[in-house]
PDB file of C-alpha atoms and ligand atoms in Angstrom:
ATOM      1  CA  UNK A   1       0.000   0.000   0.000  1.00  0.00           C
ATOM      2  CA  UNK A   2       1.548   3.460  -1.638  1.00  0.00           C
ATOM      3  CA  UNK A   3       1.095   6.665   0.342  1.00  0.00           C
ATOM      4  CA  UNK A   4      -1.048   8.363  -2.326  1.00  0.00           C
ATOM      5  CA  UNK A   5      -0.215  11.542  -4.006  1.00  0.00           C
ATOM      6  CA  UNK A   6      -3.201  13.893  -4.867  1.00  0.00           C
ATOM      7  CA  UNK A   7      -1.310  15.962  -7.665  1.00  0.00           C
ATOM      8  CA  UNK A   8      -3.119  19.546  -8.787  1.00  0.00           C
ATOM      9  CA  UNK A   9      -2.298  20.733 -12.327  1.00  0.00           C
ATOM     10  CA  UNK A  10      -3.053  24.192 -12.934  1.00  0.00           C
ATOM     11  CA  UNK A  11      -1.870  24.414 -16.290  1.00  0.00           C
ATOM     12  CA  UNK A  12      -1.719  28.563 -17.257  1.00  0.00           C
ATOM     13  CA  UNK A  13      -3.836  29.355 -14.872  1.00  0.00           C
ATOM     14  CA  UNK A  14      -3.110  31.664 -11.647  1.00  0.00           C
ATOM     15  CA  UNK A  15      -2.302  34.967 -10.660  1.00  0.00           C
ATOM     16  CA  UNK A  16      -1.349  36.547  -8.018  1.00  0.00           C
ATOM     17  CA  UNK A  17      -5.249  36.828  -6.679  1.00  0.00           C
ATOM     18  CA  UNK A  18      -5.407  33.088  -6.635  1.00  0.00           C
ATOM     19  CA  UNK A  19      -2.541  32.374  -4.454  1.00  0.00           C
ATOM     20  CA  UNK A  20      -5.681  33.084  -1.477  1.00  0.00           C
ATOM     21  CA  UNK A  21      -6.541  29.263  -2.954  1.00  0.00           C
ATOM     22  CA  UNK A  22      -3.272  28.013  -1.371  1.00  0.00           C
ATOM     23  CA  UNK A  23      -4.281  29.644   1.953  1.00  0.00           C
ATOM     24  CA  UNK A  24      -7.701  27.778   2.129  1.00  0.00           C
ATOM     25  CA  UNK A  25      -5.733  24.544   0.976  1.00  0.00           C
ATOM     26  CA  UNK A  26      -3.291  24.753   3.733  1.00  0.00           C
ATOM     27  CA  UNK A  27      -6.355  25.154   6.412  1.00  0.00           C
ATOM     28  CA  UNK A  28      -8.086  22.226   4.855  1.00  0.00           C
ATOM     29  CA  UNK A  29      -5.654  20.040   4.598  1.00  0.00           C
ATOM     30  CA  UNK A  30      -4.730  19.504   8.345  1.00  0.00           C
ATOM     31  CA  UNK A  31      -6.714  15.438   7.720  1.00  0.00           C
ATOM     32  CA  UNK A  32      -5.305  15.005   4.481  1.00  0.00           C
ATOM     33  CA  UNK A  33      -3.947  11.573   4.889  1.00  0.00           C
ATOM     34  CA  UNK A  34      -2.206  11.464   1.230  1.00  0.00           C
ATOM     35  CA  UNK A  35       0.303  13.857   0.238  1.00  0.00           C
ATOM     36  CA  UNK A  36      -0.781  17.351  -1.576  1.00  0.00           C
ATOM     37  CA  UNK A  37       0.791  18.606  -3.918  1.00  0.00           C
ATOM     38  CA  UNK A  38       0.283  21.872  -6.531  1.00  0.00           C
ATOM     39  CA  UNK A  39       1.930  22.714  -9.559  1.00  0.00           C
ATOM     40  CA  UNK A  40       1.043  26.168 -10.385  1.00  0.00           C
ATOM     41  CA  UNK A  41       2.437  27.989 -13.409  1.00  0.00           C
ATOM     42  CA  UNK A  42       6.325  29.169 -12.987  1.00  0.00           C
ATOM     43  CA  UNK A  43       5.522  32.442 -11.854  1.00  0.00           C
ATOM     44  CA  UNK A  44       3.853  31.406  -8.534  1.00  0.00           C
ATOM     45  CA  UNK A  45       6.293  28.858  -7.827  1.00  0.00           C
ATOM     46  CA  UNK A  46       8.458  30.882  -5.390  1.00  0.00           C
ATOM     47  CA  UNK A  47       5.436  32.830  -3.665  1.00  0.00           C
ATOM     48  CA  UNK A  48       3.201  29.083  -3.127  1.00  0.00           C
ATOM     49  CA  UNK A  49       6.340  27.464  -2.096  1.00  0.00           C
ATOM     50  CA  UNK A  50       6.878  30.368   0.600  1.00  0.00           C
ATOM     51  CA  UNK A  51       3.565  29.822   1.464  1.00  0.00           C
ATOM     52  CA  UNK A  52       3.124  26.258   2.338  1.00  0.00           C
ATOM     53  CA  UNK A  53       6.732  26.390   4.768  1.00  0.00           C
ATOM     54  CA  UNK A  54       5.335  24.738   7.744  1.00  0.00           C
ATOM     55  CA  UNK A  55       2.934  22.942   6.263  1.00  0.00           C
ATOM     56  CA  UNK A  56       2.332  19.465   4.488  1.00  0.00           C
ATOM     57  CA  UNK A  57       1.606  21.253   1.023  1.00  0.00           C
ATOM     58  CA  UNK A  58       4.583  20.318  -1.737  1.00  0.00           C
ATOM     59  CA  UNK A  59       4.842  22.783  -4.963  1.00  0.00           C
ATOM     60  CA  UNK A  60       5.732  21.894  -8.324  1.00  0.00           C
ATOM     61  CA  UNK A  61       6.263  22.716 -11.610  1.00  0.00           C
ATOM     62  CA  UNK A  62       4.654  21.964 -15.401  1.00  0.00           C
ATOM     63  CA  UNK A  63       7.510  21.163 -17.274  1.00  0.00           C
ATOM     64  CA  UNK A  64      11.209  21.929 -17.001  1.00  0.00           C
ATOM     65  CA  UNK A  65      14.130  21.696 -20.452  1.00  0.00           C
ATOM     66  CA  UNK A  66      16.179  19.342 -21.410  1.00  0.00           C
ATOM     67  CA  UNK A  67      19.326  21.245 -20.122  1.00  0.00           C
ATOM     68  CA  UNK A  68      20.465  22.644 -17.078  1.00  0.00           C
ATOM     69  CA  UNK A  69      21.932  25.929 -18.516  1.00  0.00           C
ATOM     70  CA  UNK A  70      22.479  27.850 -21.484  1.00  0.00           C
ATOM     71  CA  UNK A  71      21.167  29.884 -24.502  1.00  0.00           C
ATOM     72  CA  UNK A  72      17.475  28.974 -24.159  1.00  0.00           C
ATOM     73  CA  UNK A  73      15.184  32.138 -24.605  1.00  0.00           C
ATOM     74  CA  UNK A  74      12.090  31.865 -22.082  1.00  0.00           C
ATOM     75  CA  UNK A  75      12.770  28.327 -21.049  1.00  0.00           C
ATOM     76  CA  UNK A  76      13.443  27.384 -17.199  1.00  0.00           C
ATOM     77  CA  UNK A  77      15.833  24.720 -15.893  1.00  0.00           C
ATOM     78  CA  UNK A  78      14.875  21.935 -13.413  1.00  0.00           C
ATOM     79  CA  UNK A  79      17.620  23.397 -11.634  1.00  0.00           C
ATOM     80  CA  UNK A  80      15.676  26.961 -11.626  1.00  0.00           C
ATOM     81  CA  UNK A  81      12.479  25.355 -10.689  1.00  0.00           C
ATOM     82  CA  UNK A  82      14.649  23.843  -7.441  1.00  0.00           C
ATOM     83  CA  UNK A  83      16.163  26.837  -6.500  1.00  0.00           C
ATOM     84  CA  UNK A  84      12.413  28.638  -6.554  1.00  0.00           C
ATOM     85  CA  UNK A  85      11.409  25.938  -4.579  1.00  0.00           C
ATOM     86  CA  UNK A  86       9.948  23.089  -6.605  1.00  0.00           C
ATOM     87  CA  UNK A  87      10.304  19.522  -5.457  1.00  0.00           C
ATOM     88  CA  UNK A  88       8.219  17.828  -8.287  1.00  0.00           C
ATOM     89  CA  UNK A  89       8.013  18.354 -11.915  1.00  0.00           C
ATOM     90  CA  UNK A  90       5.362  16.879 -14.552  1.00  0.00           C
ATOM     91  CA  UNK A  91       6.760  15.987 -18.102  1.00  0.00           C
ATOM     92  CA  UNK A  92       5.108  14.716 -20.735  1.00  0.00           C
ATOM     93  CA  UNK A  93       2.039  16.109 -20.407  1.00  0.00           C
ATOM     94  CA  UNK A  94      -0.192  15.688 -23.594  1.00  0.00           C
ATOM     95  CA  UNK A  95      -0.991  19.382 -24.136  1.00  0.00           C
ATOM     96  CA  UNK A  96       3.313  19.514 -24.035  1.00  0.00           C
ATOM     97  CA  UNK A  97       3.571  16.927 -26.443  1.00  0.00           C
ATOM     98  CA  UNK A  98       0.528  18.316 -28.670  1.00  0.00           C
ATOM     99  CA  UNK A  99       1.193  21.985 -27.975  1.00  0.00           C
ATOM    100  CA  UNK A 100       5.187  21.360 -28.303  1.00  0.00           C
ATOM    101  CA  UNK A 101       5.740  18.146 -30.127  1.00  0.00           C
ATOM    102  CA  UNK A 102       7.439  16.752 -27.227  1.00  0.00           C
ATOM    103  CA  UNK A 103       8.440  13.013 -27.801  1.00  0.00           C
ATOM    104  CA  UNK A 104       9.495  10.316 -25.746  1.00  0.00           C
ATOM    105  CA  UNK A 105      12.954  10.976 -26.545  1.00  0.00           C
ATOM    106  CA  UNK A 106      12.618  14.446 -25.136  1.00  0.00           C
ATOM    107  CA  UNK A 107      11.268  13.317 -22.006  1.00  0.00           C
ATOM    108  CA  UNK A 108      13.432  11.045 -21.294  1.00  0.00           C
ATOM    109  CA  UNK A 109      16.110  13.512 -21.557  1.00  0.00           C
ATOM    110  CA  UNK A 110      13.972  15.675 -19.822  1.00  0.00           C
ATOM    111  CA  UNK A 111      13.264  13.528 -16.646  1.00  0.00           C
ATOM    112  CA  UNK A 112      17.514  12.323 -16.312  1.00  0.00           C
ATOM    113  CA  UNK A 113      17.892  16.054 -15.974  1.00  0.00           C
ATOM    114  CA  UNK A 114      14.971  16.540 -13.389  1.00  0.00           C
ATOM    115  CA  UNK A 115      16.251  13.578 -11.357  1.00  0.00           C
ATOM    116  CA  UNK A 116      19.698  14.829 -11.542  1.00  0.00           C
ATOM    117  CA  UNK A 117      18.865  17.687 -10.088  1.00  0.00           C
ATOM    118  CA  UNK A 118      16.775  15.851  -6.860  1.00  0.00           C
ATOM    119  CA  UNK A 119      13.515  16.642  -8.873  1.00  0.00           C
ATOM    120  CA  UNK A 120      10.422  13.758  -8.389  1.00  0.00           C
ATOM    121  CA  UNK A 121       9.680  13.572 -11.980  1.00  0.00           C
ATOM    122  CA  UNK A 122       5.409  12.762 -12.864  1.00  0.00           C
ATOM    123  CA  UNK A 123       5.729  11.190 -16.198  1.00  0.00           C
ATOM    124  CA  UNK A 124       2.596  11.324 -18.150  1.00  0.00           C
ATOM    125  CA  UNK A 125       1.207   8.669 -20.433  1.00  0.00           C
ATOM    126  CA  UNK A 126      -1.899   8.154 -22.388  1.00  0.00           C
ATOM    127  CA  UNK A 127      -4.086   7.452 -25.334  1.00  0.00           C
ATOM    128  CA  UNK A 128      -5.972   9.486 -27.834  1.00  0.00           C
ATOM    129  CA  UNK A 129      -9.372   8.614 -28.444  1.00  0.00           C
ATOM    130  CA  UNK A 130      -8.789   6.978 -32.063  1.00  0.00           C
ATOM    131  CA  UNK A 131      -5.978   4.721 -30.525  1.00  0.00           C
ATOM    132  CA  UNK A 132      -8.397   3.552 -27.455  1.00  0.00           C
ATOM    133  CA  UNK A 133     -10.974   3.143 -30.664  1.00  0.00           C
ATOM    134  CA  UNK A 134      -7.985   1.416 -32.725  1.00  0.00           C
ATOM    135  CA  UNK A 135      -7.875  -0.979 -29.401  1.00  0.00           C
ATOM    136  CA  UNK A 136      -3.881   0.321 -29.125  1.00  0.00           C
ATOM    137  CA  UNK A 137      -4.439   1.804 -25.661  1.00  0.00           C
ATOM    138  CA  UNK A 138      -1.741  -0.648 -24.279  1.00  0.00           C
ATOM    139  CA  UNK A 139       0.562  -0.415 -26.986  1.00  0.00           C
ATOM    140  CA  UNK A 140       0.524   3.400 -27.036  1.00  0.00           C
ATOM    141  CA  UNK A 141       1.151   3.107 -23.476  1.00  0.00           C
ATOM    142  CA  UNK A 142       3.773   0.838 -23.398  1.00  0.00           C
ATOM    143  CA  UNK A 143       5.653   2.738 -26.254  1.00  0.00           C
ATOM    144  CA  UNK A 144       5.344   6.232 -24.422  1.00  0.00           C
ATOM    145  CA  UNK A 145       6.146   4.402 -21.025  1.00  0.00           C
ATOM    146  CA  UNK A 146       9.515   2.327 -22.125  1.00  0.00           C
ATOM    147  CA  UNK A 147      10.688   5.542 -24.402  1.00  0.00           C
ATOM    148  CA  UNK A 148       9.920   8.176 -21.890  1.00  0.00           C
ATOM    149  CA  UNK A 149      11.628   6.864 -18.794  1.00  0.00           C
ATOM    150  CA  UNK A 150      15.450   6.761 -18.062  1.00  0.00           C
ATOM    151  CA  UNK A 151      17.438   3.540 -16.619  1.00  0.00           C
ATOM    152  CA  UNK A 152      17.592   3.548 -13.195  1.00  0.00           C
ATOM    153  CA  UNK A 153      14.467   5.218 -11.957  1.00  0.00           C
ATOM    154  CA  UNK A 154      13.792   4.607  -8.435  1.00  0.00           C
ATOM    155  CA  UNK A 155      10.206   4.611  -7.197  1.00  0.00           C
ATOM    156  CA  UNK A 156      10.877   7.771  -4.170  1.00  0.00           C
ATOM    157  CA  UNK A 157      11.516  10.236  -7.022  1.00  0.00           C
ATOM    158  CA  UNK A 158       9.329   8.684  -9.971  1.00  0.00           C
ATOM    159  CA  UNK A 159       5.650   8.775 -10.467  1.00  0.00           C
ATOM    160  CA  UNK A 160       3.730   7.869 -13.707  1.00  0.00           C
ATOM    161  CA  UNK A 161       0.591   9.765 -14.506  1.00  0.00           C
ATOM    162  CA  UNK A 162      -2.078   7.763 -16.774  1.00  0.00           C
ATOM    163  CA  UNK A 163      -4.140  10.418 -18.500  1.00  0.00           C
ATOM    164  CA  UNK A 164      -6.269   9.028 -21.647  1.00  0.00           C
ATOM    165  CA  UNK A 165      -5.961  12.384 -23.711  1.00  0.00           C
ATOM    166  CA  UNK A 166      -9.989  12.235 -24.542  1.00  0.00           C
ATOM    167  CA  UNK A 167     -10.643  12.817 -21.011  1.00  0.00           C
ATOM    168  CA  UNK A 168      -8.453  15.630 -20.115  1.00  0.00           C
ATOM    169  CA  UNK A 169     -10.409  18.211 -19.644  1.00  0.00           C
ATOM    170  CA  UNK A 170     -13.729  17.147 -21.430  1.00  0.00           C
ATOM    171  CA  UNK A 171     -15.613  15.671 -18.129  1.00  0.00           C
ATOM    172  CA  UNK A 172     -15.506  12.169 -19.666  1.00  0.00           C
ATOM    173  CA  UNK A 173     -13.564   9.319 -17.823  1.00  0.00           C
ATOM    174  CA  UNK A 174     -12.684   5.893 -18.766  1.00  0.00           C
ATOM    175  CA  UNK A 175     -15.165   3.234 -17.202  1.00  0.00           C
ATOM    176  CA  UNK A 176     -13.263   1.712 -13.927  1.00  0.00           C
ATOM    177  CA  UNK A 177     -12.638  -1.300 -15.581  1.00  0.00           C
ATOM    178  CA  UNK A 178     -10.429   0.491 -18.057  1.00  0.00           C
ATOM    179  CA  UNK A 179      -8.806   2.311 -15.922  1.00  0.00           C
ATOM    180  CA  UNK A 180      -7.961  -0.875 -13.492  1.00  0.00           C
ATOM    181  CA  UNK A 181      -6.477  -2.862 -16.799  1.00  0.00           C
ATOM    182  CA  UNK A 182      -4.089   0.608 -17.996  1.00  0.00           C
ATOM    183  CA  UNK A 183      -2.364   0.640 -14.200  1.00  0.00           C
ATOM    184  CA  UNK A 184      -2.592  -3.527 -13.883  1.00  0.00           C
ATOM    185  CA  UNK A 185      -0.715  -2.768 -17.307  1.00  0.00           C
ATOM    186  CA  UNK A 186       1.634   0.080 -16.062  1.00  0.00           C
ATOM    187  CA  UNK A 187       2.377  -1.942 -12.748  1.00  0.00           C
ATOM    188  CA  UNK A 188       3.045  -5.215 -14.830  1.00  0.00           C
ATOM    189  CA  UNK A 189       5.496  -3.235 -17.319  1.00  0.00           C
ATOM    190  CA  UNK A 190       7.633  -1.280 -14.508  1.00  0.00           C
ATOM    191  CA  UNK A 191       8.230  -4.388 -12.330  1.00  0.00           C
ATOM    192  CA  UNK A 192       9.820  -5.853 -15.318  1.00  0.00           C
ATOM    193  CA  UNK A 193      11.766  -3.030 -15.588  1.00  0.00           C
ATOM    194  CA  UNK A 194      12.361  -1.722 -12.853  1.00  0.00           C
ATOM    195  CA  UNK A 195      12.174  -4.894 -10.078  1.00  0.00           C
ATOM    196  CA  UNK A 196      11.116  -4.130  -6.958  1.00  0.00           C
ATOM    197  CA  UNK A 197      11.404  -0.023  -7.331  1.00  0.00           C
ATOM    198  CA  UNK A 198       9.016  -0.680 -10.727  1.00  0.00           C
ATOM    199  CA  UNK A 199       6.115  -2.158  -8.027  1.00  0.00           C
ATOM    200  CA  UNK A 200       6.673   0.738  -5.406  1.00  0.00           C
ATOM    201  CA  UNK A 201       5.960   3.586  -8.210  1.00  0.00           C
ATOM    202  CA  UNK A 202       2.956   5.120  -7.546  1.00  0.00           C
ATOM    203  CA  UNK A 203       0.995   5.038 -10.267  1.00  0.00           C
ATOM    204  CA  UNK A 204      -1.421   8.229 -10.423  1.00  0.00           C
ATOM    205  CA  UNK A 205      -4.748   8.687 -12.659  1.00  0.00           C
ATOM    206  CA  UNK A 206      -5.763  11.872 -14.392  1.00  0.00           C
ATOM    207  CA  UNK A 207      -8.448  13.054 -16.634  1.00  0.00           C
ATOM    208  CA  UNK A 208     -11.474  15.218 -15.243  1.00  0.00           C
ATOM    209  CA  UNK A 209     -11.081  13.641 -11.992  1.00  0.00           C
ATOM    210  CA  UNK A 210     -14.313  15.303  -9.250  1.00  0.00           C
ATOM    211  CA  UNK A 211     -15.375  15.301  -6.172  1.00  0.00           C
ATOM    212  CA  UNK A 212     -18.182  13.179  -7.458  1.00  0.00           C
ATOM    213  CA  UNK A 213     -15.815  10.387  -8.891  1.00  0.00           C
ATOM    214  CA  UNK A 214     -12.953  11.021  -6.892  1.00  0.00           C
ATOM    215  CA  UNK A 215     -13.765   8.054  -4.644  1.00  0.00           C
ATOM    216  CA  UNK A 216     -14.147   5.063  -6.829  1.00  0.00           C
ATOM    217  CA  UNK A 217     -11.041   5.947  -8.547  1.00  0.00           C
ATOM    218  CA  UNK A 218      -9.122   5.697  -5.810  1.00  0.00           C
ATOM    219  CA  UNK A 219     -10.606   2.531  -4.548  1.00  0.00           C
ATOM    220  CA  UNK A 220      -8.933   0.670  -7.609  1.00  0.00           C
ATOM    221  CA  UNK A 221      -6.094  -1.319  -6.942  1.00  0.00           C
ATOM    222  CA  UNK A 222      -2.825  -0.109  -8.404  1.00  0.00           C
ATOM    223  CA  UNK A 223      -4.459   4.010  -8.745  1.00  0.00           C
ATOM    224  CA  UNK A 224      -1.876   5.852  -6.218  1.00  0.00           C
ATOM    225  CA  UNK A 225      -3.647   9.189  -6.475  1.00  0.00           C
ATOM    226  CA  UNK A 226      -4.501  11.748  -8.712  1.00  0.00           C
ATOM    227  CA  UNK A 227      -3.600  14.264 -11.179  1.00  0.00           C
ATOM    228  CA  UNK A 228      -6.008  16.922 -10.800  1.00  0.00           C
ATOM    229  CA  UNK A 229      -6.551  19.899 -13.646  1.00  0.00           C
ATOM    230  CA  UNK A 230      -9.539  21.757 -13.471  1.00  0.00           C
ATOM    231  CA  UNK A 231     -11.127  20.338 -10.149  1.00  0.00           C
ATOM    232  CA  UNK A 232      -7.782  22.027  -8.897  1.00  0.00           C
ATOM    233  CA  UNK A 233      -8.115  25.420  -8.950  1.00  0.00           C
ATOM    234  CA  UNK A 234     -10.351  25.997  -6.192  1.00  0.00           C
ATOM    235  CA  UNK A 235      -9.646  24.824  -2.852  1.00  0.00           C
ATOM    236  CA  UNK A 236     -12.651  23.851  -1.830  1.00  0.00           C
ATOM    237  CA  UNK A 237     -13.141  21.437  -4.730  1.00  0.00           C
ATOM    238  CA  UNK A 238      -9.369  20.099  -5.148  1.00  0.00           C
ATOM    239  CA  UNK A 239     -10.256  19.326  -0.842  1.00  0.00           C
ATOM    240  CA  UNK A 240     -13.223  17.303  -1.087  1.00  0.00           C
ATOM    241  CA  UNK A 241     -10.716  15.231  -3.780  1.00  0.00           C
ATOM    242  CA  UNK A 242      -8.270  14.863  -1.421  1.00  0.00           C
ATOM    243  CA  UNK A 243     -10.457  13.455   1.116  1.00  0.00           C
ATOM    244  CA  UNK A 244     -11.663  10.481  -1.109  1.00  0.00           C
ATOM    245  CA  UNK A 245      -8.072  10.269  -1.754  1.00  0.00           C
ATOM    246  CA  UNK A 246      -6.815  10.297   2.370  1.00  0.00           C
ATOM    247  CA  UNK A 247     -10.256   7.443   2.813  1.00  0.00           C
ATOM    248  CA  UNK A 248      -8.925   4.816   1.328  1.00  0.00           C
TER     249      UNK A 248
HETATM  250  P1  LIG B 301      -8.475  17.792 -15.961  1.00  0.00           P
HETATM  251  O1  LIG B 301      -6.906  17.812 -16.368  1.00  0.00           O
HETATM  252  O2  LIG B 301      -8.551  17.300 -14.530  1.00  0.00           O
HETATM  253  O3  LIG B 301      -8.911  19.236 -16.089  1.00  0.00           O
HETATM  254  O4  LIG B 301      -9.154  16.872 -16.893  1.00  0.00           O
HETATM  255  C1  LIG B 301      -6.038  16.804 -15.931  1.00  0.00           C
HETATM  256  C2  LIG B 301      -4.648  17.052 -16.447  1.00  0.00           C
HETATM  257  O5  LIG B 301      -4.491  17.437 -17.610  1.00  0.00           O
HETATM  258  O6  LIG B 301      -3.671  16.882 -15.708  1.00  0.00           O
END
């Protein structure tokens, strides 16, 4: 049994207004029994992560490049998003590899870097719509899993997101039996690689997760948490999340 991580996204969202979110998270969270953490955009990373000293509450960031230094107009180093305070970074996110045309090469390189610099690293994997339709789910995972991840990975400073691209953001979630055979699948495929750090990986689902469907989802065997988007943004929501999360 994985201590699970309840992971908030907030994409480019958040200004300085919202950071009064992080102040009702912090007072909420005092019977979170699963670890919190938000990844706000890179220009509240400093400010949250001054804020949530003394508590529970652990700040990361979107996305970080490939190198640690250098001629790189408007991109940020994991070693930046350390020094402002960031102990977690996603990579891989869909919208990143749509919006960017990150690939699984990139990542990879992306996610030695992040662990080099003491950086958890949220890896995320998933299927379009056509390729669940094409019944290539698993293959598209297993391809984006075994390209994405570096040698060596151990599970305190690795987590793997499973977000099905058609539900990101669209309200629409796999059925629970999907989602149990993707992380039966993403459990089975780490401990082969991995050994015994492959089975300790938490394993974290995302994809319009609620308050209203927070619960079942995290009654599933092998689903270690959450990575939240929308139902983020607002304390009192990403709360009542967390709660179905710290239940089980
Ligand atoms: P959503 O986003 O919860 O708004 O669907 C999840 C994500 O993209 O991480």
């Amino acid at each position: 049994m994985h201590t699970k991580l309840v992971a908030g996204n907030w994409k480019m969202n958040g200004l300085s207004g919202d950071l009064v979110e992080i102040e009702r998270l912090k007072d909420g969270m005092d019977a979170a029994d699963c670890e919190v953490l938000v990844c706000p955009p890179a220009t509240l990373i400093a400010r949250m992560h001054d804020m949530a000293i003394g508590s529970e509450l652990l700040i990361g960031a979107q996305d970080c490049h490939a190198a640690l230094s250098g001629a790189h107009t408007g991109d940020l180093s994991a070693a930046m998003l350390a020094d402002a305070g960031a102990s977690h970074v996603i990579l891989g996110h869909s919208e990143r590899r749509a919006d960017h045309g990150e690939t699984d090469a990139l990542v990879r390189t992306k996610a030695q870097t992040a662990l080099d610099r003491g950086l958890t690293v949220i890896v995320c994997v998933g299927e379009t719509e056509a390729e669940r339709d094409e019944q290539r789910t698993l293959d598209v995972i297993g391809a984006q899993l075994s390209g994405s991840l570096p040698d060596g990975c151990l599970a305190a400073h690795t987590v793997i997101a499973y977000e099905p691209v058609w539900a990101i953001g669209t309200g629409r979630t796999p059925t629970l039996e999907q989602i149990a055979e993707v992380h039966g699948f993403l459990r089975r495929t780490l401990s082969e690689r991995f050994g015994n750090e492959g089975q300790e990986m938490r394993l974290l689902y995302g994809g319009s997760v609620k308050p209203g469907n927070a619960a079942e989802i995290s009654a599933l065997s092998d689903v270690d948490g959450a990575l939240v988007g929308g139902a983020s943004l607002k304390a009192d929501e990403f709360l009542q999340i967390i709660r179905a999360f710290s239940d089980q």
